GROMACS .gro file of C-alpha atoms in nm:
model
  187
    1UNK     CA    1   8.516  13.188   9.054
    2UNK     CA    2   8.875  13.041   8.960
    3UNK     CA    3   8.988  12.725   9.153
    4UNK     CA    4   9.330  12.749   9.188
    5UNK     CA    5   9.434  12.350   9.224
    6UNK     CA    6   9.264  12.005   9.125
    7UNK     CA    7   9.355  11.888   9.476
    8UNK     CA    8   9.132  12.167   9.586
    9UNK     CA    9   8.874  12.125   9.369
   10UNK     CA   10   8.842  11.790   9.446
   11UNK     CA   11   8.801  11.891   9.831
   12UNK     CA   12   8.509  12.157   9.780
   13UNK     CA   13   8.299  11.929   9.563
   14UNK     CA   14   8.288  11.693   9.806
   15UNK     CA   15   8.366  11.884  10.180
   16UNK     CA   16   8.055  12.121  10.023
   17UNK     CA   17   8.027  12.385   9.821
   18UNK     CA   18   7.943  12.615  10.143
   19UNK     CA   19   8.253  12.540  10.246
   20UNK     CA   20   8.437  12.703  10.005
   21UNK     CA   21   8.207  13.012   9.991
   22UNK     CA   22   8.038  12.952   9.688
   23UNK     CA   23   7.781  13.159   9.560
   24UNK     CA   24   7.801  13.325   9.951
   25UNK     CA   25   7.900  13.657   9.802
   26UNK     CA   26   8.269  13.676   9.784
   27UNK     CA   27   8.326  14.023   9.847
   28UNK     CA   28   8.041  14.191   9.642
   29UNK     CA   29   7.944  14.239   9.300
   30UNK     CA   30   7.627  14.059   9.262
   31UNK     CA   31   7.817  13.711   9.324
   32UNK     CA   32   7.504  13.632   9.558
   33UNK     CA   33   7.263  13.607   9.274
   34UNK     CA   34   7.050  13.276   9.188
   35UNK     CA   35   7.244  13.268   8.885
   36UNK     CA   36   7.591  13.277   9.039
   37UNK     CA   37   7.492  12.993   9.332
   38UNK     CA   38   7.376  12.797   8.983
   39UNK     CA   39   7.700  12.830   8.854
   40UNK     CA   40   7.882  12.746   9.119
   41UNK     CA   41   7.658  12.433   9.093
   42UNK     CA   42   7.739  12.341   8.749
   43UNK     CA   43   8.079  12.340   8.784
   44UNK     CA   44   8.108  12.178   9.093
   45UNK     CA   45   7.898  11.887   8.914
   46UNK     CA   46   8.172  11.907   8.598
   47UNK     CA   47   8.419  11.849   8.828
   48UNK     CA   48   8.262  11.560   8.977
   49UNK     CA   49   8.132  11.410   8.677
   50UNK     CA   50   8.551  11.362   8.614
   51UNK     CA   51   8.633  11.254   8.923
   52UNK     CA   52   8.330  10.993   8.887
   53UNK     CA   53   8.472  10.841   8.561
   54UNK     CA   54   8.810  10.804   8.628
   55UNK     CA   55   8.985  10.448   8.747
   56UNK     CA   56   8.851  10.288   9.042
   57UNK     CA   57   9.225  10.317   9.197
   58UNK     CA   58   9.238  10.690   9.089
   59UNK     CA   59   8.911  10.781   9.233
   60UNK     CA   60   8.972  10.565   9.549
   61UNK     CA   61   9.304  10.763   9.599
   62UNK     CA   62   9.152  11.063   9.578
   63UNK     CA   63   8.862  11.008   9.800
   64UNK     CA   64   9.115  10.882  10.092
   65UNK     CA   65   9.400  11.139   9.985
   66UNK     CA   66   9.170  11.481   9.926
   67UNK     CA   67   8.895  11.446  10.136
   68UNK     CA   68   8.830  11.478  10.496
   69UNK     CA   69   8.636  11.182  10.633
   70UNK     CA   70   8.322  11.240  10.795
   71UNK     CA   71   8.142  11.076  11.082
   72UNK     CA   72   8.092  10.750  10.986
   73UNK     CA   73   8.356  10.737  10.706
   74UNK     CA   74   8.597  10.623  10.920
   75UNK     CA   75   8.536  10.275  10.740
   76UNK     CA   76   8.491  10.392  10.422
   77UNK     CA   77   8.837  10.542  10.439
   78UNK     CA   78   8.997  10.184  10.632
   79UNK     CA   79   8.861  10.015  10.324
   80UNK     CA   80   9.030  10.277  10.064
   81UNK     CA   81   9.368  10.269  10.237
   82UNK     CA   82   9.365   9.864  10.214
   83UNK     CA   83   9.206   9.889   9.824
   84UNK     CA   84   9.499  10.096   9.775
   85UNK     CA   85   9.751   9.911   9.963
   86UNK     CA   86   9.656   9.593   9.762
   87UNK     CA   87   9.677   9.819   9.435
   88UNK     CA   88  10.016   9.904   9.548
   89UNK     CA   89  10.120   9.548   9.606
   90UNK     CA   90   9.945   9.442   9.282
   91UNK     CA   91  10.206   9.767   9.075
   92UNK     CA   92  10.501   9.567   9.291
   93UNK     CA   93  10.431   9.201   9.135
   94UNK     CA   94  10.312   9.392   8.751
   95UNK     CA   95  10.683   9.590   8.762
   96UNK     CA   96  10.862   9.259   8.857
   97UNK     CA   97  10.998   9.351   9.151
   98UNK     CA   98  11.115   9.019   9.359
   99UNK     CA   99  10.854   8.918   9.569
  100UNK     CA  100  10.956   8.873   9.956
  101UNK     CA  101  10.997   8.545  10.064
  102UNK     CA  102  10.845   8.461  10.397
  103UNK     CA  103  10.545   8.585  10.586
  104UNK     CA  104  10.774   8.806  10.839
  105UNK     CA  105  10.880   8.966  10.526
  106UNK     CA  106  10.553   9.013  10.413
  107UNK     CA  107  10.388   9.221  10.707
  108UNK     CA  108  10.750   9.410  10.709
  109UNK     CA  109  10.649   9.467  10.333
  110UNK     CA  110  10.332   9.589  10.440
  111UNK     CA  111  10.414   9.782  10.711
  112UNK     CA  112  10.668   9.973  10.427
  113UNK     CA  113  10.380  10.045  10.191
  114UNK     CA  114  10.147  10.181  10.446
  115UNK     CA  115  10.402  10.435  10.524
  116UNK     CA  116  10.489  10.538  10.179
  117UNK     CA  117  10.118  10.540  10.170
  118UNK     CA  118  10.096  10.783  10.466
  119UNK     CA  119  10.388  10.973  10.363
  120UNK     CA  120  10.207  11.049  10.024
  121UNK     CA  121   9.948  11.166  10.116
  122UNK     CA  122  10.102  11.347  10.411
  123UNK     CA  123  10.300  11.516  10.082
  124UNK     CA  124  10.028  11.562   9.861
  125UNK     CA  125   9.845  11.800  10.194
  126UNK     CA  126  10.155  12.006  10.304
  127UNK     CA  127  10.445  11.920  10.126
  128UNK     CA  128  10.638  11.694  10.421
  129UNK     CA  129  10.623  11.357  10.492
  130UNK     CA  130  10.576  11.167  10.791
  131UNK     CA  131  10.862  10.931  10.788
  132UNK     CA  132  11.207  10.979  10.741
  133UNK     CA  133  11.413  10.690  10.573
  134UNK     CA  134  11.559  10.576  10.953
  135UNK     CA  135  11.211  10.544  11.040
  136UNK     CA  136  11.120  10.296  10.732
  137UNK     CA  137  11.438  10.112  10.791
  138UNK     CA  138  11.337  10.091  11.138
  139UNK     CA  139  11.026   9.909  11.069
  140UNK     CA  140  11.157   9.694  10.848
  141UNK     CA  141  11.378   9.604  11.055
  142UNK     CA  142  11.698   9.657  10.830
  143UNK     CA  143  11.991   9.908  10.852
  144UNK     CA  144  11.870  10.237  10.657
  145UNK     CA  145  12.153  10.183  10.398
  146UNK     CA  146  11.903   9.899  10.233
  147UNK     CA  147  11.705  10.167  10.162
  148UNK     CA  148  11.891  10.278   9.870
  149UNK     CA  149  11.815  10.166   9.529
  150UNK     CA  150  12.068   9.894   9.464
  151UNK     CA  151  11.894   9.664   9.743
  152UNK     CA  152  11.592   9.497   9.759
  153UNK     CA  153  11.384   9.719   9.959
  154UNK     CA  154  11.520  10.020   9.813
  155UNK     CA  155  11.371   9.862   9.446
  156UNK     CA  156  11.050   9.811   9.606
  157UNK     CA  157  11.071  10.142   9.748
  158UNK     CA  158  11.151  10.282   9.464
  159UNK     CA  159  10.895  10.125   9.237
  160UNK     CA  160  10.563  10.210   9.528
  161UNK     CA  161  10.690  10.549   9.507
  162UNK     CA  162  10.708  10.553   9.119
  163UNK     CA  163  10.363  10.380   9.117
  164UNK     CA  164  10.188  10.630   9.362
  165UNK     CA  165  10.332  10.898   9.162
  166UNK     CA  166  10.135  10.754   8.847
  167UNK     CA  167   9.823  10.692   9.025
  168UNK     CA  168   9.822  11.114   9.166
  169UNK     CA  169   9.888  11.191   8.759
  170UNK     CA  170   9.568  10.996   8.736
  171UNK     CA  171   9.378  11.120   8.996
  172UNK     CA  172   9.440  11.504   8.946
  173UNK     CA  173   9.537  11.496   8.583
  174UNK     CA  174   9.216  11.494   8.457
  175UNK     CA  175   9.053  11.699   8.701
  176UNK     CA  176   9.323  11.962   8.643
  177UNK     CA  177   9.258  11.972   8.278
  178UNK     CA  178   8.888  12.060   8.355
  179UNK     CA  179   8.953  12.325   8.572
  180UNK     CA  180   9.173  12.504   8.324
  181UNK     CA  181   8.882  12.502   8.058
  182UNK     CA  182   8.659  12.634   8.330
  183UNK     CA  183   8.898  12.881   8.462
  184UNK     CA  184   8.978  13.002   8.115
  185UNK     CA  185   8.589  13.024   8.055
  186UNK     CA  186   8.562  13.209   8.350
  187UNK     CA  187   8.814  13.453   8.303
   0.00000   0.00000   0.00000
């Protein structure tokens, strides 16, 4: 069994192994054995013994970014979006990036980080994003050009993107560095 990705190892240890077809067979060659479903097993728990230790931020990122929720998660994965929408705020104010001045700025600030939130994770599943710069600027109510690095909500922009960029390094870092021991293993 090779996994070919840490984002999709981190979705079959916790979607279910069944899922994935572990240990159903996979094609022949005594893969349906006891021993093979134990395996499976064993490295699905390797895997999730890393994604269990690393930073609360990480593993909450992962969790809302990797996984699908489930009936009854959809709170669970409200409360990870907001944890990590206060984390983001929290890598704003630690990079020193001007804080915004009123409350109208504020919920425009918010509304900003949710999408680059979104758009993220949007990325990290396909490879596109949701929102297009016209979109953001739309919502923050701003002409797109302020966008752009040199202005204040391109910095912040600029720095959330930087930041979430860190925290999937975290996330899927480790994880990938397992899977390449157990894939080389396995091979």
């Amino acid at each position: 069994m090779v996994l070919r990705s840490a984002r999709q190892a981190w979705a079959v240890v916790f979607e279910g192994l069944r899922a994935q077809s572990w240990g159903e067979g996979a094609g022949g060659g005594g893969r349906n054995t006891a021993d093979y479903r134990i395996l499976d097993g064993l490295v699905a728990g390797r895997v999730m013994a890393i994604i269990d230790n690393l930073p609360e931020q990480c593993y909450t990122w992962g969790m809302w970014a990797y996984t699908e929720p489930r009936e009854g998660d959809v709170k669970k994965q409200a409360d990870r979006e907001m944890f990590l929408l206060e984390w983001l705020v929290k890598a704003l104010d630690a990079a020193g990036v001007p804080d915004v001045r009123s409350d109208a700025e504020g919920e425009a600030e918010e509304r900003l980080l949710l999408m680059l939130l979104h758009d993220t994770r949007q990325r990290e599943r396909n490879g596109r994003e949701l929102h297009s710069k016209a979109d953001m600027a739309r919502a923050l109510g701003v002409d797109r050009r302020c966008l752009d690095a040199r202005y204040k909500w391109g910095r912040r922009c600029a720095v959330a993107r930087a930041s979430l960029d860190e925290l999937i390094g975290g996330a899927l870092g480790p994880v990938a560095r397992v899977l390449g021991e157990i894939n080389a293993r396995a091979a």
